[in-house]
Short mmCIF file of C-alpha atoms and ligand atoms in Angstrom, two decimals:
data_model
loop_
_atom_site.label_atom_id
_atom_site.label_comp_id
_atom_site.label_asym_id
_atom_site.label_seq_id
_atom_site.Cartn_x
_atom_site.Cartn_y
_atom_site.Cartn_z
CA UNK A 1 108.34 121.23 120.41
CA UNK A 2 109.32 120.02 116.96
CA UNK A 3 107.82 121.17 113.33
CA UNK A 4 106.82 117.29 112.16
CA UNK A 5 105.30 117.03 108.61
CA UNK A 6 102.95 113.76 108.55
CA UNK A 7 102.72 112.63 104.79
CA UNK A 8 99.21 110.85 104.48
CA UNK A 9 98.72 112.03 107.92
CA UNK A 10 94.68 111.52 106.78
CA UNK A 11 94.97 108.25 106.43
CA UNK A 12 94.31 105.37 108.62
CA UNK A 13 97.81 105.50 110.51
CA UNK A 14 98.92 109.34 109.43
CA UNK A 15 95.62 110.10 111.45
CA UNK A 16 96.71 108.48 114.58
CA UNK A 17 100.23 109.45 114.39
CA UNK A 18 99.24 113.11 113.38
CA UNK A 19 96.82 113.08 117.13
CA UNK A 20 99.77 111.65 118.86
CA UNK A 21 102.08 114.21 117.62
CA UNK A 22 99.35 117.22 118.36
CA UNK A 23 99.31 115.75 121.57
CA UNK A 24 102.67 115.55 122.10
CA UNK A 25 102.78 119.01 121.59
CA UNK A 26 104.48 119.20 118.62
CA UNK A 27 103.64 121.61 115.27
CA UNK A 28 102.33 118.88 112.79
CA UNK A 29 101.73 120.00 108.86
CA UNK A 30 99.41 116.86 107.91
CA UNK A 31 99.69 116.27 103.97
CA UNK A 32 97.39 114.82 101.95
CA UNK A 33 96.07 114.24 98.74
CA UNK A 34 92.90 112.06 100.13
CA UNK A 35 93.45 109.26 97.66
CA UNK A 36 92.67 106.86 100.12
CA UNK A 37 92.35 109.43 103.39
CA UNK A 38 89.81 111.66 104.77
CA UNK A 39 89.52 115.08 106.43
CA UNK A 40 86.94 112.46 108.73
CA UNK A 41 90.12 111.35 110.17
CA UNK A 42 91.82 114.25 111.20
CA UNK A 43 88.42 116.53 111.82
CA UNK A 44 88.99 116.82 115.85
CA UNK A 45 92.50 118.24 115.24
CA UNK A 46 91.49 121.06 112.86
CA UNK A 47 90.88 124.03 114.68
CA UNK A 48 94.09 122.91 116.88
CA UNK A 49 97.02 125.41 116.69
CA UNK A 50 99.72 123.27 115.99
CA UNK A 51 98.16 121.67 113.85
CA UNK A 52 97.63 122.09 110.22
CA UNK A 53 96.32 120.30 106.74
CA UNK A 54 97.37 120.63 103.90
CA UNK A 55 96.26 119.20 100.20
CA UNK A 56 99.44 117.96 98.08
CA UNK A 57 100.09 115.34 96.24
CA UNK A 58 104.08 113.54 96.94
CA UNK A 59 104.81 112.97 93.39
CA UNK A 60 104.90 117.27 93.22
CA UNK A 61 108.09 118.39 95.05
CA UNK A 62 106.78 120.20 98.70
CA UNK A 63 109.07 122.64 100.62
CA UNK A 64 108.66 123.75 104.42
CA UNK A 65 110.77 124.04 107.09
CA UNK A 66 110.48 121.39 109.47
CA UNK A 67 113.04 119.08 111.96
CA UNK A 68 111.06 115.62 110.88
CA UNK A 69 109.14 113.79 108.76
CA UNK A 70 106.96 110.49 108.86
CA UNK A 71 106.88 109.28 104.95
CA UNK A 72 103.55 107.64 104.94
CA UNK A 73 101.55 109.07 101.88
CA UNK A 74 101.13 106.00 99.45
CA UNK A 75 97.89 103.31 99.46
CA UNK A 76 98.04 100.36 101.56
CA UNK A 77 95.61 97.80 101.09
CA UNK A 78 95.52 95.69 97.77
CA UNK A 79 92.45 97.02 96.42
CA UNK A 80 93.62 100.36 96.60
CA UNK A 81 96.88 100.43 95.56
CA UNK A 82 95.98 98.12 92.31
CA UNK A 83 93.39 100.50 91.57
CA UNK A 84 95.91 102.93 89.74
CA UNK A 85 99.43 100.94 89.86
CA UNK A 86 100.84 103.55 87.79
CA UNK A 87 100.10 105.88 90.39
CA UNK A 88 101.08 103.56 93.31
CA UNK A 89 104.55 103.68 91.98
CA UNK A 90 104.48 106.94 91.25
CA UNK A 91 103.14 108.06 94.75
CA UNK A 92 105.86 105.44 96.62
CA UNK A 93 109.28 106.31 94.50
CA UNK A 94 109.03 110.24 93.42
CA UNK A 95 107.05 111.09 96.70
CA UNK A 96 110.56 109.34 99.00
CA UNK A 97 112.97 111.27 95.97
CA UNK A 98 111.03 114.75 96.77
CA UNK A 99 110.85 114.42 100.41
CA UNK A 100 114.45 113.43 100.90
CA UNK A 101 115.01 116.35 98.62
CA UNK A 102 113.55 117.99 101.61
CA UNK A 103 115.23 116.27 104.29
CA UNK A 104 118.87 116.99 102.61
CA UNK A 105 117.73 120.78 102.38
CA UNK A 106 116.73 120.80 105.92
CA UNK A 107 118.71 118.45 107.65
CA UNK A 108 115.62 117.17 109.43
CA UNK A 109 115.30 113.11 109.98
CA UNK A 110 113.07 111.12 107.92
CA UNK A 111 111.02 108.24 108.51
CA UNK A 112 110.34 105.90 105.87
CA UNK A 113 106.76 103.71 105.91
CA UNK A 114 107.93 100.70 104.44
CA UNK A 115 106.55 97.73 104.62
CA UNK A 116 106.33 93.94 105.08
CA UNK A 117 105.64 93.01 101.80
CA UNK A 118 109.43 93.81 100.52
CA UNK A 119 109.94 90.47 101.83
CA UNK A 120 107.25 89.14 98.97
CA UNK A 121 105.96 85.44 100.04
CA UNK A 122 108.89 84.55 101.92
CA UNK A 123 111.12 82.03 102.18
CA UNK A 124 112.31 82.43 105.77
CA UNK A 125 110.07 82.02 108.63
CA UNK A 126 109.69 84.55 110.63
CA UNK A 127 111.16 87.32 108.66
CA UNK A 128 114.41 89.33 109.90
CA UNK A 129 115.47 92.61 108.42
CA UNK A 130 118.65 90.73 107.01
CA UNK A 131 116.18 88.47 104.81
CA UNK A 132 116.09 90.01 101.33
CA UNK A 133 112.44 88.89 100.15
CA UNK A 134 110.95 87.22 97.59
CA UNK A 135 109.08 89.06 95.10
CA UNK A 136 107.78 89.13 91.60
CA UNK A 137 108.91 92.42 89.96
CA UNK A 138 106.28 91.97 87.34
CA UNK A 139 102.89 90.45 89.26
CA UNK A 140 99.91 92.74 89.96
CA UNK A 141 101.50 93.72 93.73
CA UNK A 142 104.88 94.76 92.53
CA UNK A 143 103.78 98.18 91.72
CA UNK A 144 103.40 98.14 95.83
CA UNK A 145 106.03 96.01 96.83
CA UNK A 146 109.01 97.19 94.04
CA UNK A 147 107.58 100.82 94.93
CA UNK A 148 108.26 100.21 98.59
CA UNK A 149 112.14 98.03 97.75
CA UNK A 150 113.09 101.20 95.73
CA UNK A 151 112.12 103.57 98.42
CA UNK A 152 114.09 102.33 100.71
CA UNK A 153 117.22 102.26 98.34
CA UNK A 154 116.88 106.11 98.10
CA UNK A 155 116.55 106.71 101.57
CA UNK A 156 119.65 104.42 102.02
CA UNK A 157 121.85 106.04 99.14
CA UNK A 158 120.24 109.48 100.29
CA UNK A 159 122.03 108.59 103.40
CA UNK A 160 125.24 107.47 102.29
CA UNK A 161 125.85 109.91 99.62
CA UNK A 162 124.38 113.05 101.39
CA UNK A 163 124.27 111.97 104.81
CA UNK A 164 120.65 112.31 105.17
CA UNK A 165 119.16 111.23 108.40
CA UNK A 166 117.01 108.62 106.95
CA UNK A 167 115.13 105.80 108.95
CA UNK A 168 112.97 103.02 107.42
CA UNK A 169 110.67 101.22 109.60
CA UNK A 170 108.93 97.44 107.97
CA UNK A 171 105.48 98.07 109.32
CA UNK A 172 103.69 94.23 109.00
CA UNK A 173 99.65 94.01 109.16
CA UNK A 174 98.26 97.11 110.58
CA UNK A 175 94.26 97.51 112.24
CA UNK A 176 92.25 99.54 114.32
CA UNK A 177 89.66 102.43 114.38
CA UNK A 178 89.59 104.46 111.34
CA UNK A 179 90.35 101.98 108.71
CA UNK A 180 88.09 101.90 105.93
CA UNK A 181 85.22 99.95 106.18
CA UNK A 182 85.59 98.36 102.57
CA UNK A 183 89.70 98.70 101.69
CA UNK A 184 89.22 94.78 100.97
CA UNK A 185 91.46 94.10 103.91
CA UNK A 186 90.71 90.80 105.86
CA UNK A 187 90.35 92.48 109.09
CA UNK A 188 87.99 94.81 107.93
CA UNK A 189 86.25 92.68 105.77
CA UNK A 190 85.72 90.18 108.47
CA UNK A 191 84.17 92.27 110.88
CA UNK A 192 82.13 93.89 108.70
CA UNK A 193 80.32 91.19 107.06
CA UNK A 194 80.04 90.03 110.57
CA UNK A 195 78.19 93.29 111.86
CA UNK A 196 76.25 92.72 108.68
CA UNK A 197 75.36 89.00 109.06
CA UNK A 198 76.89 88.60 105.46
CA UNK A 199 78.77 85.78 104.10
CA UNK A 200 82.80 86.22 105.42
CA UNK A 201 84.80 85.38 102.27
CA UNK A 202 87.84 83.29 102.85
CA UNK A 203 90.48 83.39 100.76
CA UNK A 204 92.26 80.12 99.11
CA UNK A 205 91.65 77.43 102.45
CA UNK A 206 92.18 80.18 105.03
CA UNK A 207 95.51 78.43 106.46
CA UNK A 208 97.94 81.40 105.22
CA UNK A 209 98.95 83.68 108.07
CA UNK A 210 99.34 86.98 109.46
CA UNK A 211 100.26 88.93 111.91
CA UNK A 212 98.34 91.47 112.90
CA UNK A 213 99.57 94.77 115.16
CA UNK A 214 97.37 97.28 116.90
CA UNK A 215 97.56 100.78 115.48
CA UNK A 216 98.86 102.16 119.27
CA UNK A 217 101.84 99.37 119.46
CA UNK A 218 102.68 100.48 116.14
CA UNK A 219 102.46 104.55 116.84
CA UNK A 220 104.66 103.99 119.93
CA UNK A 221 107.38 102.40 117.80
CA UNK A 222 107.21 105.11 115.38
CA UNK A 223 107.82 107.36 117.45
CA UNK A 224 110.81 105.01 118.82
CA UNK A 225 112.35 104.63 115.83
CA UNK A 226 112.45 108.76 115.07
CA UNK A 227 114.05 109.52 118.62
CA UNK A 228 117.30 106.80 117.66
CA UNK A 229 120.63 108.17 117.44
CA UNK A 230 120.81 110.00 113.71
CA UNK A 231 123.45 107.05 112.17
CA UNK A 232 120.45 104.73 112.79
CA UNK A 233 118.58 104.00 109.37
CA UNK A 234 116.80 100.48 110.07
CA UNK A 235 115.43 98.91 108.25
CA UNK A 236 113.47 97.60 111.39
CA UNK A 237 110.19 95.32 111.77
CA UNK A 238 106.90 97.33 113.91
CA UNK A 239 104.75 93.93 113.85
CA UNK A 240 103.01 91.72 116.55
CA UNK A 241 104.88 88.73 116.23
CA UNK A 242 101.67 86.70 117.17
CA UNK A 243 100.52 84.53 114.02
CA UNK A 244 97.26 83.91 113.12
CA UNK A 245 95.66 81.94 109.64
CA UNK A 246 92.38 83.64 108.55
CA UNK A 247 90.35 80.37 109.41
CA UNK A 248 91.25 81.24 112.99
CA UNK A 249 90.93 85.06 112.31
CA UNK A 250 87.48 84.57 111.01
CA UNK A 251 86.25 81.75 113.88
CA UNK A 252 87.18 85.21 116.17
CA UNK A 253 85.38 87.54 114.62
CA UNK A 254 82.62 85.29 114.99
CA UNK A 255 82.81 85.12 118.28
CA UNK A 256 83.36 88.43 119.53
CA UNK A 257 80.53 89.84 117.22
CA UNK A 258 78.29 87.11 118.09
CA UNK A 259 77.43 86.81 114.45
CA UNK A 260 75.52 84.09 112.57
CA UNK A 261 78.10 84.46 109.31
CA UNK A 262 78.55 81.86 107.02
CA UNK A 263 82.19 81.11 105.57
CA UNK A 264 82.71 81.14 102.01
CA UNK A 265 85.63 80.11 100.10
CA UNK A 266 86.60 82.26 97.07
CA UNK A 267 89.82 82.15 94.38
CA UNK A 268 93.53 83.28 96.22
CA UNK A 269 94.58 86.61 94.75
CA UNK A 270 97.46 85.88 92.55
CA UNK A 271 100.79 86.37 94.22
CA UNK A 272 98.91 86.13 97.90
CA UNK A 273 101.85 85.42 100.51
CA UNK A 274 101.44 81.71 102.30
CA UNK A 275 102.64 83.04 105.61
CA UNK A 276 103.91 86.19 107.11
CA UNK A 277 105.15 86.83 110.65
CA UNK A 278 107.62 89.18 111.97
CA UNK A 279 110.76 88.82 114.11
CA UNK A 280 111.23 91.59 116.45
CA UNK A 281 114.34 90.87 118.09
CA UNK A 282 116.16 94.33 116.73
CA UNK A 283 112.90 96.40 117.84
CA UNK A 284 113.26 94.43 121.17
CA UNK A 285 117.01 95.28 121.52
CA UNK A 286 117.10 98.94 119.87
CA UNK A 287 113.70 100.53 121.03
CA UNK A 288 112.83 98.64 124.08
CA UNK A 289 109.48 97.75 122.43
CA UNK A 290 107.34 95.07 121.79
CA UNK A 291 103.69 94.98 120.65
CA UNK A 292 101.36 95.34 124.05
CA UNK A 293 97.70 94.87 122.47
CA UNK A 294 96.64 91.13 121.77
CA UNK A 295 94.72 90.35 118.94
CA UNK A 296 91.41 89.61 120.55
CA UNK A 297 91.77 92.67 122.52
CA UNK A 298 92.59 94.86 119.34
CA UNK A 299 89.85 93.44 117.42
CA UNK A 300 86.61 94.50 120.16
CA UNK A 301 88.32 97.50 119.40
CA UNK A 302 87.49 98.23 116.18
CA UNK A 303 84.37 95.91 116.10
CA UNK A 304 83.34 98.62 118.60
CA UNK A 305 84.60 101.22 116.30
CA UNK A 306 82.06 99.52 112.85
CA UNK A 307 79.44 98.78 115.43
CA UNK A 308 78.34 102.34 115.48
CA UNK A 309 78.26 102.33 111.65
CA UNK A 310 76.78 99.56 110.68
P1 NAD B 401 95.93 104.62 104.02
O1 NAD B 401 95.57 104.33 102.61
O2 NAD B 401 94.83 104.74 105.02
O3 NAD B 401 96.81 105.94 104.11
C1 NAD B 401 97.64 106.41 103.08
C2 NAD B 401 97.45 107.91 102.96
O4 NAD B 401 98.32 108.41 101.93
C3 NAD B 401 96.02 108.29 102.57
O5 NAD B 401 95.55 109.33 103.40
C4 NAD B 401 96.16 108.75 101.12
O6 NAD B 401 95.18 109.67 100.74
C5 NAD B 401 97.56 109.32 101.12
N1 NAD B 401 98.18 109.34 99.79
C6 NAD B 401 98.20 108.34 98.87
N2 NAD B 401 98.87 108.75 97.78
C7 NAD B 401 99.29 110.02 98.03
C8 NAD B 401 100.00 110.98 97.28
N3 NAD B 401 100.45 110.73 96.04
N4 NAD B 401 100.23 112.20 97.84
C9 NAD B 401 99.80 112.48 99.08
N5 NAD B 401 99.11 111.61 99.84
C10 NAD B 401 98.85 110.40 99.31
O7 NAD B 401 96.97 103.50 104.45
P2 NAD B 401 97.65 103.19 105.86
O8 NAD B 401 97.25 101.81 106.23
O9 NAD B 401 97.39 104.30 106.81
O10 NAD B 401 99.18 103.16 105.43
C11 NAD B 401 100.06 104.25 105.71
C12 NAD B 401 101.47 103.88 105.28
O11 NAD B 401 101.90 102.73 106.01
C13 NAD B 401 101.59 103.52 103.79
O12 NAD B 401 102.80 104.05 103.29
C14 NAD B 401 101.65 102.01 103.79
O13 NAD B 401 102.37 101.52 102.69
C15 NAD B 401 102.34 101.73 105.11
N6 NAD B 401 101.99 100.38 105.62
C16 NAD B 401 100.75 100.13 106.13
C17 NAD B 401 100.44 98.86 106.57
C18 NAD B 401 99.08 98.52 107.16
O14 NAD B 401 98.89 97.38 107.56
N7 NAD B 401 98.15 99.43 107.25
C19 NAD B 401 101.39 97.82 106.49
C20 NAD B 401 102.63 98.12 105.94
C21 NAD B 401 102.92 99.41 105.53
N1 UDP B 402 91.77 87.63 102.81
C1 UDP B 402 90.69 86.77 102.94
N2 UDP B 402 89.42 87.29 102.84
C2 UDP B 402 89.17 88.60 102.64
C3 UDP B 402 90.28 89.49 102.52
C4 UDP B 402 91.56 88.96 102.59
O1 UDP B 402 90.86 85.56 103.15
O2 UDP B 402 88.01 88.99 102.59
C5 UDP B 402 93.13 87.09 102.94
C6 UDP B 402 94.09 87.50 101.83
O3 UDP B 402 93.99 86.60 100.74
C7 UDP B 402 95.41 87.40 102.55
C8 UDP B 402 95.09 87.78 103.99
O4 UDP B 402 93.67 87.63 104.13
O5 UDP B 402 95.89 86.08 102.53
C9 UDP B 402 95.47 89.20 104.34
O6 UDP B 402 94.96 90.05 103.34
P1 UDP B 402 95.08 91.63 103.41
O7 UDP B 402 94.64 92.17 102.09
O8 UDP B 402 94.41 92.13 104.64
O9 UDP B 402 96.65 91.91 103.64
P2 UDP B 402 97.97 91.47 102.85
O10 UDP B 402 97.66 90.34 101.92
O11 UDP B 402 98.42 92.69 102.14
O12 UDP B 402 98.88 91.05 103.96
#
């Protein structure tokens, strides 16, 4: 049994890593400052008793004992992290500098959320970890996407100057149960206007792509990436390699809801990547893994999951 301390562990993904974890058997401190989380998310593991929540915000320094920690606290979809991008920065560059404070104190491993957008709109196709991105330091998602690049340089020269056990992982297009219903992503988005019969807004002409990853696949490789020998730091790519454009996206949601939805067209987003799609090869090679859950199978997952709400 290991002491694990979940940073945004009430947030979509902290709240399925923090039940794996629980279930695992390990002592989990979930943290939180539920900018973007909810106790909802974690509510069947209170009560457990290795399993505790606590309110903090990263960009305050936070001390306990523990052997790891999953780095997750910071907002994820665009709506949300633009909201405050003061914040956004705040929460992704002092909340890495406190917790590898923590990690050097402890010699415990770290896991670092990072993310697909440090490769920006890329310029490669698909995208390996050696690929160094393409991104606008000063556009309305760099608070987000510089946030995330700097991260990961402090959990690198954490590691080479204090031999911290750091590990970032490039997590691409996340869904399942438990994200929020409006965080402005596509996926959610989609399915509820869907449920709803309401128009489904597409973005520019709908022909960018995505890949999209079931929560599980990604969970599994989390946990992966944390069990590799302690010179390991990544980066490495968790995505389902399987690339979609939201025209097709949307025609899918259509069909599995059965919905009578109109498409709309509406304005890009400034900055909005053209295409994104992971390559996997070092996850293949390192962890033995590779995303299980197909798209259409993810997707009656969590249309299942709004169904009951809406
Ligand atoms: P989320 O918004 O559901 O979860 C983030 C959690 O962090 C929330 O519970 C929020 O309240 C908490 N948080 C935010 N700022 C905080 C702060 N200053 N102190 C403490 N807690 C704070 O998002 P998610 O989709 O679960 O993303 C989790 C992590 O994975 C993020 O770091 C995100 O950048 C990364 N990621 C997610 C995706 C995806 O597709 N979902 C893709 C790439 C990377
Ligand atoms: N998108 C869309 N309609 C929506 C929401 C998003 O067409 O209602 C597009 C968006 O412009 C982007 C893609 O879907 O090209 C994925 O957007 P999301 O915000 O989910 O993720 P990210 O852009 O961060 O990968």
């Amino acid at each position: 049994m290991k002491r694990v301390l979940v940073t945004g562990g009430a947030g979509f993904i902290g709240s399925h890593l923090c039940e794996r974890l629980v279930n695992d058997g390990h002592d989990v401190i979930c943290l939180d400052n539920y900018y973007t989380g909810s106790k909802e998310n974690v509510w069947h593991l209170i009560g457990k008793p290795n399993f505790e929540i606590v309110r903090h915000d990263v960009t305050q320094p936070y001390w306990a004992e523990v052997d790891e920690i999953y780095n997750l606290a910071c907002p994820a979809s665009p709506i949300h992290y633009q909201h405050d991008p003061i914040q956004t920065t705040k929460t992704a560059i002092f909340g890495i500098y406190h917790l590898m404070g923590l990690a050097r104190r402890t010699h415990c491993k770290i896991l670092h959320a990072s993310t697909s957008e440090v490769y920006g709109d890329p310029a490669i196709h698909p995208q390996p970890e050696s690929y160094w991105g393409n991104v606008n330091p000063i556009g309305i998602r760099s608070c987000y996407d510089e946030g995330k690049r700097c991260a990961e340089t402090l959990a690198m020269d954490y590691h080479r100057l204090h031999g911290v056990r750091s590990k970032i992982i490039r997590i691409f297009n996340t869904y399942g149960p438990k994200m929020q219903a409006y965080d402005g992503r596509v996926i959610t988005n989609f399915v509820v206007s869907a449920l709803k019969g309401e128009d489904i807004t597409i973005y520019g002409d709908g022909k960018q792509t995505r890949s999209f990853q079931y929560v599980d696949d990604l969970i599994e490789g989390m946990i992966r990436v944390m069990a590799t020998e302690d010179d390991f730091t990544g980066p490495i790519n968790l995505g389902n390699p399987g690339e979609f454009s939201m025209l097709e996206l949307a025609e899918l949601v259509l069909e599995l809801t059965g919905s009578k939805s109109k498409l709309v067209f509406m304005p890009l987003p400034q900055d909005d990547p053209r295409q994104r799609k992971p390559d996997i090869t070092l996850a293949k090679q390192k962890l033995g893994w590779e995303p299980k859950v197909p798209l259409r199978e993810g997707l009656q997952k969590v249309i299942d999951y709004f169904k009951d709400r809406f």
